């Protein structure tokens, strides 16, 4: 799981590109579309499932191989050749919608854009052909990748829900990363921790603040509050932990 | 200029800009076709009058490395909503690239999803209707 600091840096770099900080509660759509090669498709009149996404792309003459199990979705990220789409169940309320968009965009930042940029910086733009699956890496590129600590494996899909423990562990790791980046996009950790300390907020006050000020749905706010309180406690001195 | 001549001139602008990707009209033409929109519906999404679409089509396509800056200039000039213009470009430029990379495998793709757990699994794919209705911006 990517550390919180890395998520903060990813999100900080994103807002720097956007050029403004969206006020809270954030929807993110405008910032994402303007600052990243990503577009959002909200599906209102049909249910969002894997078949819908495949049909939507096929209608626009894009053939997407989809070996995954058919199922209903709240959101989905599709990324290829440097561009991405976020499909969103348009029947979700605004609180859940912002969390889903943030989560899928978190996948984009952490699992697609950042590794891609890093590989280009270290190995040159010719490596994009490898990342896009157009060709296999040359022996020289493989060696250079090892030396530069860059992974040249083509992207994978994280939509398998198989019983394979190795796959499940990878999916869980990736999903956890997206959750952390999403939380940082919607409710920046540093700002909330500062508010928690200055106002001596307890768990319930933190949850209320995350719901009302940052527009997070209750279960998500509860998860995030627990995480933040755990991190805040780690930074306390021994005296503070004792209540002095 | 009489209304008929004006209409013919507009039609010519739409046609010519729709053939060259250096004009915004090219991407707008593709978006209208893929979303099955009328010009009035498109203008409503963009927040402009239908007759202002001509001016938008005559704008240069924003540069990749100056995307936001160029979008701001376009929208300031035409009155169109920046998010809507950006969305059209992002979608159609992505679809253009994706059509180029046809592959029988998922090599190069990244796919991730948030499942919906409150319903039984899909019994079959739900096809998008031919009229393109189904999503809103």
JSON list of C-alpha atoms in Angstrom, two decimals, chain A residues 2 11 44 53 58 85 88-89 93 100 134 148 157 178 207 240:
[
{"chain": "A", "resi": 2, "resn": "UNK", "atom": "CA", "xyz": [1.42, 3.39, -0.98]},
{"chain": "A", "resi": 11, "resn": "UNK", "atom": "CA", "xyz": [-2.50, 14.93, -5.05]},
{"chain": "A", "resi": 44, "resn": "UNK", "atom": "CA", "xyz": [-28.38, 7.66, -15.80]},
{"chain": "A", "resi": 53, "resn": "UNK", "atom": "CA", "xyz": [-19.09, -0.15, -20.78]},
{"chain": "A", "resi": 58, "resn": "UNK", "atom": "CA", "xyz": [-18.02, -0.66, -29.18]},
{"chain": "A", "resi": 85, "resn": "UNK", "atom": "CA", "xyz": [-12.46, 7.46, -18.87]},
{"chain": "A", "resi": 88, "resn": "UNK", "atom": "CA", "xyz": [-20.05, 6.50, -13.01]},
{"chain": "A", "resi": 89, "resn": "UNK", "atom": "CA", "xyz": [-23.42, 5.14, -11.93]},
{"chain": "A", "resi": 93, "resn": "UNK", "atom": "CA", "xyz": [-26.20, 10.59, -4.67]},
{"chain": "A", "resi": 100, "resn": "UNK", "atom": "CA", "xyz": [-16.40, 6.99, -6.50]},
{"chain": "A", "resi": 134, "resn": "UNK", "atom": "CA", "xyz": [2.54, -2.37, -28.91]},
{"chain": "A", "resi": 148, "resn": "UNK", "atom": "CA", "xyz": [16.35, 2.45, -13.14]},
{"chain": "A", "resi": 157, "resn": "UNK", "atom": "CA", "xyz": [-6.74, -5.07, -14.98]},
{"chain": "A", "resi": 178, "resn": "UNK", "atom": "CA", "xyz": [-6.81, 4.33, -4.54]},
{"chain": "A", "resi": 207, "resn": "UNK", "atom": "CA", "xyz": [-16.89, 12.25, 11.42]},
{"chain": "A", "resi": 240, "resn": "UNK", "atom": "CA", "xyz": [0.21, 14.06, 25.34]}
]
